Amino acid sequence: MSSEYREIARNSKSKLLRSEVETLSHCTDTTWLLPCNKRKRREDYTCLYDRISELPDDILVTVLSRLTIKEAARTSILSSRWRYLWKWFNGCLNFDNPLTMGDYNWTLGLGSQPLDVERHKFVSWVNQVLRSLQCHSLEGLMICFDVASNGDIHNWINFAVEKKVQKLDLDFSRVQDFSWPVAEYTFSPHLDSYSSFSSLTALSLNTVAVTGEALEHLLSCCHFLEVLTVIHSPCLTSLKVSGPSLRLKYLKLHLVLLQYVEIDAPNIISFEYSGSGIVFFRDVPNLTEVSFDGFVCTYIMHKLRQLSTILLQLHTLKLNLAFVRVPEAVPYDLPELCNLKHLEMEINLFDDDRLLPCAAFLRACPSLYKFTLKLFRVHPSSGTARTVKDHPYLSVCELSVRVVELVGFEGQRAETEFVMYLIEKAKLLEKIIIDPCIPKYLGTPKELLYRDSEEYHSARKHAIELGARFPLWDFVIP
């Protein structure tokens, strides 16, 4: 056969294969999964071979592992061929009950019995699935619920160790609205199986009592760990993140009682900290993203000069100044942040001069591309405070920012004048995003409810009117 004919034959086979795959992908009649001898009359259905079931087990398990565990388990009813395949699921196990967590907490906790019933059902569900699985390794395990059974939690951690889990997420946040988070389960500081966690790449602990000793021991054993998150751990008072073989890239700490944290991690890229403790940076040449929240921001404001080396290398900086005496505690002669591309600030806007620190930071960022401002508790101005417009030190500077995002806009005088200040001083300004939604509602079920409220529509009307005053600029208003 000539090369020309061989090419034609290959093209024909390729077209035929694509046609068959297209037929399977668009088929809505599930009877094509049944063997030919179990289908109805030939004229009723097109006799297509069950090509999917003919695939090797490892390929089918790979497909099932891209589904949720519930979806994978449902395939057991297809045929005897599929009955036990789901038990070899090796993807991400996600045990999260959204109907009883987060913003739905009010549905439970009215008495001890409803919560106890939900706990029992949740624990039974997790244990039943874990007992059924026969895989040798697991990509991820996420357990998110108000669980109070220490024995079961300990078994789940041992299961994660046994299955060489790569991503482990334990969130035992309380359903009741306690004023202080309570962590009932204690992560053992001398877990013999820590060395078996060698495959762990991401670890998240929320409302789990873990000491600095336990975390440091775990970091020394988990050489592939790149992401570490610890939230609400009452016994974690100090932490030293260091080690010559440490691969840690992303570190998130939300710890009110943490007094001291030292970071000596050459590979770390992002650090997010909410708390009141002192932070020491040692060897962090790749650190480019930093977020500070809580009373630590007061410490940061006082140490801006000492932290100038770290600030100089940042590309993203997020500051929540809700616990800072603004504007008194924020210096205006800030060190230059020449590499900063994204600046995000959160302000409690009690008066007009609360926005002065924002202008001071904008002035110190000659390469800034995006500025995000989140406003809380916006109140009408007293009319006596200094505004950005009137401040002689800041009114002379020219800003480099190109995109401005204002979240929590209400249309008060301080907000309007600040937007006008940005339009006047930022000659390269391309887009202004004004979102009247309360920042803490974003990404939660409350967001949709608030966007339907009269308060939101009133603020949105003010934003539209502001945008109409500057038709040459691109205003985006959700």
Coordinates of C-alpha atoms in Angstrom, one line a residue:
M1 CA 0.0 0.0 0.0
S2 CA 1.4 3.4 -1.0
S3 CA 2.0 6.1 1.6
E4 CA -0.9 8.1 0.2
Y5 CA -3.3 5.3 0.8
R6 CA -1.9 4.6 4.3
E7 CA -2.5 8.3 5.1
I8 CA -6.1 8.1 3.9
A9 CA -6.7 5.0 6.0
R10 CA -5.3 6.6 9.2
N11 CA -7.4 9.7 8.7
S12 CA -10.5 7.5 8.2
K13 CA -9.8 5.6 11.4
S14 CA -9.2 8.8 13.3
K15 CA -12.5 10.3 12.1
L16 CA -14.3 7.0 13.0
L17 CA -12.8 7.1 16.5
R18 CA -13.8 10.7 17.0
S19 CA -17.3 10.0 15.8
E20 CA -17.7 7.1 18.3
V21 CA -16.4 9.2 21.2
E22 CA -18.7 12.0 20.3
T23 CA -21.6 9.6 20.2
L24 CA -20.8 8.3 23.6
S25 CA -20.3 11.8 25.1
H26 CA -23.7 13.1 23.8
C27 CA -25.7 9.9 24.6
T28 CA -28.4 10.6 27.1
D29 CA -29.9 7.1 27.0
T30 CA -28.1 5.2 29.8
T31 CA -29.1 1.8 28.3
W32 CA -26.0 1.9 26.2
L33 CA -24.1 0.9 29.4
L34 CA -26.0 -2.4 29.5
P35 CA -24.7 -5.6 27.8
C36 CA -26.4 -6.3 24.5
N37 CA -28.3 -9.3 25.7
K38 CA -30.0 -7.2 28.5
R39 CA -31.2 -4.5 26.2
K40 CA -34.7 -4.3 24.6
R41 CA -35.3 -5.2 21.0
R42 CA -32.6 -4.2 18.6
E43 CA -34.8 -1.8 16.8
D44 CA -35.5 0.1 20.1
Y45 CA -31.9 1.0 20.9
T46 CA -28.7 1.4 19.0
C47 CA -26.4 -1.5 19.9
L48 CA -23.3 0.3 21.2
Y49 CA -20.6 -1.6 23.0
D50 CA -19.9 -0.6 26.6
R51 CA -16.4 0.6 25.9
I52 CA -16.0 2.4 29.2
S53 CA -16.5 -0.8 31.3
E54 CA -13.9 -2.5 29.1
L55 CA -11.2 -0.1 30.3
P56 CA -8.7 -1.4 32.8
D57 CA -9.4 -1.0 36.5
D58 CA -6.7 1.5 37.1
I59 CA -8.1 3.8 34.5
L60 CA -11.6 3.5 35.8
V61 CA -10.4 4.2 39.3
T62 CA -8.6 7.3 38.0
V63 CA -11.8 8.5 36.5
L64 CA -13.8 7.9 39.7
S65 CA -11.2 9.6 41.8
R66 CA -11.9 12.9 39.9
L67 CA -15.4 12.8 41.3
T68 CA -16.7 13.3 44.8
I69 CA -16.8 10.2 47.0
K70 CA -20.6 10.3 46.9
E71 CA -20.6 10.5 43.1
A72 CA -18.1 7.7 42.9
A73 CA -20.1 5.4 45.2
R74 CA -23.2 5.9 43.1
T75 CA -21.5 4.2 40.2
S76 CA -21.8 0.9 42.0
I77 CA -25.4 0.4 40.8
L78 CA -24.3 0.5 37.1
S79 CA -23.4 -3.2 36.9
S80 CA -21.4 -5.9 38.7
R81 CA -18.3 -4.6 36.9
W82 CA -18.6 -1.2 38.8
R83 CA -19.9 -2.5 42.1
Y84 CA -16.7 -2.3 44.1
L85 CA -14.5 0.0 42.0
W86 CA -15.4 3.1 44.1
K87 CA -13.7 1.5 47.1
W88 CA -10.4 2.1 45.4
F89 CA -11.1 5.8 45.2
N90 CA -7.8 7.7 45.8
G91 CA -8.8 11.3 45.1
C92 CA -9.8 14.0 47.6
L93 CA -12.2 12.9 50.4
N94 CA -14.3 15.9 51.4
F95 CA -16.4 15.4 54.5
D96 CA -18.0 18.8 54.9
N97 CA -21.6 19.4 56.0
P98 CA -22.4 22.8 54.7
L99 CA -26.0 22.8 56.1
T100 CA -24.7 22.9 59.6
M101 CA -21.5 24.9 59.4
G102 CA -20.5 28.5 58.7
D103 CA -23.4 30.9 58.2
Y104 CA -25.9 28.1 58.8
N105 CA -24.9 27.7 62.4
W106 CA -28.2 29.1 63.6
T107 CA -30.0 26.0 62.3
L108 CA -28.3 24.0 65.1
G109 CA -27.2 24.6 68.7
L110 CA -30.7 25.6 69.9
G111 CA -30.4 22.6 72.3
S112 CA -27.8 19.9 72.9
Q113 CA -29.9 17.1 71.3
P114 CA -30.0 18.4 67.7
L115 CA -26.2 19.0 67.7
D116 CA -25.5 15.6 69.2
V117 CA -27.7 13.9 66.6
E118 CA -25.9 15.7 63.8
R119 CA -22.5 14.8 65.3
H120 CA -23.4 11.1 65.5
K121 CA -24.7 11.1 61.9
F122 CA -21.6 12.9 60.7
V123 CA -19.1 10.6 62.5
S124 CA -20.9 7.5 61.4
W125 CA -20.8 8.7 57.8
V126 CA -17.0 9.4 57.9
N127 CA -16.2 6.1 59.7
Q128 CA -18.4 4.0 57.2
V129 CA -16.6 5.5 54.2
L130 CA -13.1 5.2 55.7
R131 CA -13.7 1.5 56.6
S132 CA -14.8 0.8 53.0
L133 CA -11.9 2.3 51.2
Q134 CA -9.1 -0.1 50.1
C135 CA -6.8 2.3 48.3
H136 CA -3.1 2.3 49.1
S137 CA -2.8 6.1 49.0
L138 CA -5.0 9.1 49.1
E139 CA -4.7 12.6 47.5
G140 CA -6.6 14.5 50.2
L141 CA -8.7 14.2 53.3
M142 CA -10.9 17.1 54.5
I143 CA -13.1 16.8 57.6
C144 CA -15.1 19.9 58.5
F145 CA -17.7 19.7 61.3
D146 CA -18.2 20.3 65.0
V147 CA -16.8 17.0 66.2
A148 CA -16.2 16.3 69.8
S149 CA -15.1 12.6 69.6
N150 CA -11.4 12.5 70.3
G151 CA -11.1 8.8 69.7
D152 CA -12.7 9.1 66.2
I153 CA -10.5 12.1 65.3
H154 CA -7.4 10.2 66.4
N155 CA -8.4 7.2 64.2
W156 CA -8.9 9.6 61.2
I157 CA -5.4 11.0 61.6
N158 CA -4.0 7.5 61.7
F159 CA -6.0 6.7 58.6
A160 CA -4.4 9.7 56.9
V161 CA -1.0 8.5 57.9
E162 CA -1.7 5.0 56.7
K163 CA -3.0 6.2 53.3
K164 CA -0.1 8.6 52.8
V165 CA -2.4 11.6 52.4
Q166 CA -0.9 14.5 50.6
K167 CA -3.4 17.2 51.8
L168 CA -5.0 17.0 55.2
D169 CA -7.6 19.6 56.3
L170 CA -9.2 19.3 59.8
D171 CA -11.7 21.9 60.8
F172 CA -13.6 21.3 64.0
S173 CA -15.0 24.8 64.4
R174 CA -17.7 25.1 67.0
V175 CA -21.3 25.4 65.8
Q176 CA -22.5 27.4 68.8
D177 CA -21.4 31.1 68.6
F178 CA -18.8 31.1 71.4
S179 CA -17.0 34.3 72.1
W180 CA -13.8 32.3 72.3
P181 CA -12.9 29.4 70.1
V182 CA -12.7 26.1 72.0
A183 CA -10.4 23.3 70.7
E184 CA -11.3 20.0 72.3
Y185 CA -8.9 17.8 70.3
T186 CA -5.2 18.0 71.0
F187 CA -2.8 17.1 68.3
S188 CA -0.2 14.9 69.9
P189 CA 3.3 16.5 70.1
H190 CA 5.0 13.1 70.0
L191 CA 3.0 11.2 67.4
D192 CA 5.2 8.2 66.5
S193 CA 3.8 8.1 63.0
Y194 CA 4.9 11.7 62.1
S195 CA 7.7 10.3 60.0
S196 CA 5.0 8.4 57.9
F197 CA 3.6 11.8 57.0
S198 CA 6.5 12.2 54.5
S199 CA 4.1 12.5 51.6
L200 CA 2.2 15.5 53.2
T201 CA 2.2 18.6 51.1
A202 CA -0.5 20.7 52.7
L203 CA -1.8 20.7 56.3
S204 CA -4.7 22.9 57.7
L205 CA -5.7 22.7 61.3
N206 CA -8.7 24.8 62.5
T207 CA -9.8 24.6 66.1
V208 CA -7.3 21.9 66.9
A209 CA -5.1 22.3 69.9
V210 CA -1.5 22.0 68.7
T211 CA 1.6 23.2 70.4
G212 CA 4.6 24.9 68.8
E213 CA 6.7 21.8 69.7
A214 CA 4.3 19.6 67.8
L215 CA 4.3 21.8 64.7
E216 CA 8.1 22.1 64.7
H217 CA 8.5 18.4 65.0
L218 CA 6.0 17.8 62.2
L219 CA 7.9 20.4 60.0
S220 CA 11.1 18.5 60.6
C221 CA 9.5 15.2 59.4
C222 CA 7.4 16.4 56.5
H223 CA 10.1 17.4 54.0
F224 CA 7.5 18.0 51.2
L225 CA 5.2 20.2 53.2
E226 CA 4.5 23.4 51.2
V227 CA 1.3 24.8 52.8
L228 CA 0.6 25.1 56.5
T229 CA -2.5 26.7 58.0
V230 CA -3.2 26.9 61.8
I231 CA -6.4 28.7 63.1
H232 CA -7.7 29.0 66.6
S233 CA -5.2 26.9 68.6
P234 CA -5.3 28.1 72.3
C235 CA -2.1 26.3 73.3
L236 CA 0.1 27.7 70.5
T237 CA 2.0 30.6 72.1
S238 CA 5.3 30.5 70.2
L239 CA 6.5 29.0 66.9
K240 CA 9.8 28.8 65.1
V241 CA 9.5 27.9 61.4
S242 CA 13.0 27.0 60.3
G243 CA 15.1 24.2 58.9
P244 CA 17.6 23.7 56.1
S245 CA 15.4 21.3 54.2
L246 CA 12.2 23.2 54.7
R247 CA 10.1 23.5 51.5
L248 CA 7.3 25.6 53.1
K249 CA 5.9 28.2 50.7
Y250 CA 2.6 29.3 52.2
L251 CA 2.1 29.9 55.9
K252 CA -1.2 31.1 57.4
L253 CA -1.6 31.7 61.1
H254 CA -4.7 33.0 62.8
L255 CA -3.8 32.8 66.5
V256 CA -4.9 35.3 69.1
L257 CA -2.6 33.9 71.8
L258 CA 0.5 33.6 69.8
Q259 CA 3.2 35.7 71.4
Y260 CA 6.2 35.1 69.2
V261 CA 6.8 33.7 65.7
E262 CA 10.1 33.4 63.9
I263 CA 10.3 32.6 60.2
D264 CA 13.6 31.3 58.8
A265 CA 12.3 29.7 55.6
P266 CA 14.2 30.4 52.3
N267 CA 11.4 29.0 50.1
I268 CA 8.5 30.8 51.7
I269 CA 6.4 32.9 49.2
S270 CA 3.3 33.9 51.2
F271 CA 2.7 34.7 54.9
E272 CA -0.7 35.5 56.4
Y273 CA -0.9 36.4 60.1
S274 CA -3.7 37.5 62.3
G275 CA -2.9 38.0 66.0
S276 CA -1.0 40.1 68.4
G277 CA 2.4 38.4 68.7
I278 CA 5.8 39.7 67.6
V279 CA 7.0 38.5 64.2
F280 CA 10.7 38.0 63.3
F281 CA 11.9 37.4 59.7
R282 CA 15.2 35.8 59.2
D283 CA 16.1 34.3 55.9
V284 CA 13.1 34.9 53.6
P285 CA 14.5 35.9 50.2
N286 CA 11.4 34.6 48.2
L287 CA 8.8 36.2 50.4
T288 CA 6.6 38.4 48.1
E289 CA 3.1 38.2 49.7
V290 CA 2.3 39.3 53.2
S291 CA -1.0 39.9 55.1
F292 CA -1.3 41.3 58.6
D293 CA -4.5 41.4 60.7
G294 CA -5.2 42.1 64.3
F295 CA -3.1 43.9 67.0
V296 CA 0.1 42.9 65.2
C297 CA -0.5 45.7 62.8
T298 CA 0.3 48.2 65.5
Y299 CA 3.6 46.5 66.0
I300 CA 4.2 46.6 62.2
M301 CA 3.4 50.3 62.0
H302 CA 6.0 51.0 64.7
K303 CA 8.6 48.8 63.0
L304 CA 8.2 49.9 59.4
R305 CA 11.7 51.3 59.2
Q306 CA 13.2 48.1 60.7
L307 CA 11.2 46.0 58.3
S308 CA 12.1 48.0 55.2
T309 CA 14.3 45.2 53.8
I310 CA 11.3 42.8 53.9
L311 CA 8.8 45.4 52.6
L312 CA 11.1 46.3 49.7
Q313 CA 10.8 42.8 48.2
L314 CA 7.0 42.5 48.5
H315 CA 4.7 42.3 45.5
T316 CA 1.5 42.1 47.6
L317 CA 0.8 43.7 51.0
K318 CA -2.5 43.4 52.9
L319 CA -3.1 45.4 56.1
N320 CA -6.2 45.4 58.4
L321 CA -5.9 48.6 60.4
A322 CA -9.1 48.0 62.5
F323 CA -7.0 47.6 65.7
V324 CA -4.6 50.5 64.9
R325 CA -5.0 54.1 66.2
V326 CA -5.6 55.7 62.8
P327 CA -4.2 58.1 61.7
E328 CA -2.0 58.8 64.7
A329 CA -0.1 55.5 64.8
V330 CA 0.6 55.4 61.0
P331 CA 3.7 57.3 60.0
Y332 CA 3.6 59.4 56.8
D333 CA 7.3 59.2 55.9
L334 CA 7.0 55.5 54.9
P335 CA 9.9 53.7 53.4
E336 CA 9.6 53.3 49.6
L337 CA 7.9 50.0 48.5
C338 CA 9.3 50.1 45.0
N339 CA 8.3 46.5 44.1
L340 CA 4.7 46.5 45.4
K341 CA 2.1 45.8 42.8
H342 CA -1.0 45.2 44.9
L343 CA -1.9 47.0 48.1
E344 CA -5.0 46.1 50.2
M345 CA -6.1 48.0 53.3
E346 CA -9.0 47.6 55.6
I347 CA -10.2 50.7 57.5
N348 CA -12.9 51.5 60.1
L349 CA -14.1 54.8 58.7
F350 CA -15.3 56.7 61.7
D351 CA -14.1 60.0 60.3
D352 CA -12.6 61.6 57.3
D353 CA -9.0 61.5 58.4
R354 CA -9.1 57.7 58.7
L355 CA -8.2 57.6 55.0
L356 CA -4.9 59.5 55.4
P357 CA -2.8 56.4 56.0
C358 CA -4.1 55.0 52.6
A359 CA -2.8 58.0 50.8
A360 CA 0.5 57.8 52.7
F361 CA 0.9 54.2 51.5
L362 CA -0.1 55.0 48.0
R363 CA 2.5 57.7 47.9
A364 CA 5.2 55.2 49.0
C365 CA 4.4 52.7 46.1
P366 CA 5.8 54.0 42.8
S367 CA 5.1 50.8 40.9
L368 CA 1.6 50.0 42.3
Y369 CA -0.9 48.5 39.9
K370 CA -3.9 47.8 42.1
F371 CA -5.2 49.3 45.3
T372 CA -8.0 47.6 47.2
L373 CA -9.8 49.5 50.0
K374 CA -12.2 47.7 52.3
L375 CA -14.4 49.9 54.5
F376 CA -16.1 48.9 57.8
R377 CA -18.6 50.9 59.9
V378 CA -18.8 53.9 57.6
H379 CA -20.3 56.9 59.4
P380 CA -21.1 60.4 58.4
S381 CA -18.2 62.9 58.8
S382 CA -18.2 65.2 61.8
G383 CA -16.9 67.9 59.4
T384 CA -14.0 68.9 61.6
A385 CA -11.3 66.3 60.6
R386 CA -8.7 66.7 58.0
T387 CA -9.4 65.1 54.6
V388 CA -7.0 63.8 52.0
K389 CA -7.9 66.7 49.8
D390 CA -6.8 69.2 52.4
H391 CA -3.6 67.5 53.6
P392 CA -0.6 69.5 52.4
Y393 CA 1.9 66.7 52.7
L394 CA 0.0 64.3 50.5
S395 CA -1.8 66.6 48.0
V396 CA 1.4 67.3 46.0
C397 CA 2.3 63.7 45.2
E398 CA 1.4 61.9 41.9
L399 CA 0.2 58.2 42.2
S400 CA 1.0 55.3 39.9
V401 CA -2.0 53.1 40.6
R402 CA -4.0 51.9 37.6
V403 CA -6.9 49.9 39.2
V404 CA -8.8 51.0 42.3
E405 CA -11.3 48.7 44.1
L406 CA -13.5 50.1 46.9
V407 CA -15.5 47.6 48.9
G408 CA -18.1 48.6 51.4
F409 CA -18.9 52.0 49.8
E410 CA -21.9 53.9 51.2
G411 CA -21.5 57.3 49.5
Q412 CA -20.3 59.3 52.5
R413 CA -18.2 62.5 52.0
A414 CA -14.9 60.9 52.9
E415 CA -15.4 58.1 50.4
T416 CA -16.4 60.4 47.6
E417 CA -13.5 62.8 48.2
F418 CA -11.0 60.0 48.3
V419 CA -12.2 58.7 44.9
M420 CA -11.9 62.2 43.6
Y421 CA -8.4 62.5 45.0
L422 CA -7.4 59.3 43.3
I423 CA -8.8 60.5 40.0
E424 CA -6.9 63.7 40.3
K425 CA -3.5 62.3 41.4
A426 CA -3.4 59.0 39.5
K427 CA -2.7 60.0 35.9
L428 CA -2.5 56.4 34.8
L429 CA -5.8 55.3 36.4
E430 CA -7.7 52.9 34.2
K431 CA -10.5 51.4 36.2
I432 CA -12.5 52.1 39.4
I433 CA -14.4 49.2 41.0
I434 CA -17.0 50.3 43.6
D435 CA -18.8 47.5 45.4
P436 CA -21.3 48.6 48.1
C437 CA -21.4 45.1 49.6
I438 CA -20.1 44.7 53.2
P439 CA -16.6 43.2 52.9
K440 CA -17.2 40.4 55.5
Y441 CA -20.2 39.2 53.5
L442 CA -18.3 38.5 50.3
G443 CA -18.2 34.9 49.4
T444 CA -20.8 33.9 52.0
P445 CA -24.5 33.1 51.8
K446 CA -25.2 36.6 53.4
E447 CA -23.8 38.3 50.3
L448 CA -26.9 37.5 48.2
L449 CA -29.2 38.6 50.9
Y450 CA -27.4 41.9 51.4
R451 CA -27.4 42.6 47.7
D452 CA -31.2 42.4 47.8
S453 CA -31.5 44.9 50.7
E454 CA -32.6 48.5 50.5
E455 CA -29.3 49.6 52.1
Y456 CA -27.3 48.0 49.3
H457 CA -29.4 49.5 46.6
S458 CA -29.1 53.0 48.2
A459 CA -25.3 52.8 48.3
R460 CA -25.2 51.5 44.8
K461 CA -27.3 54.5 43.6
H462 CA -24.7 56.8 45.2
A463 CA -21.9 54.9 43.4
I464 CA -23.7 55.2 40.0
E465 CA -24.1 59.0 40.6
L466 CA -20.4 59.3 41.4
G467 CA -19.4 57.4 38.3
A468 CA -21.7 59.7 36.2
R469 CA -19.7 62.7 37.3
F470 CA -16.5 61.2 35.7
P471 CA -17.6 59.8 32.3
L472 CA -14.0 59.5 31.0
W473 CA -13.1 56.9 33.6
D474 CA -14.2 53.3 33.6
F475 CA -16.4 52.7 36.6
V476 CA -17.4 49.1 37.4
I477 CA -20.3 48.8 39.9
P478 CA -21.6 45.3 40.7

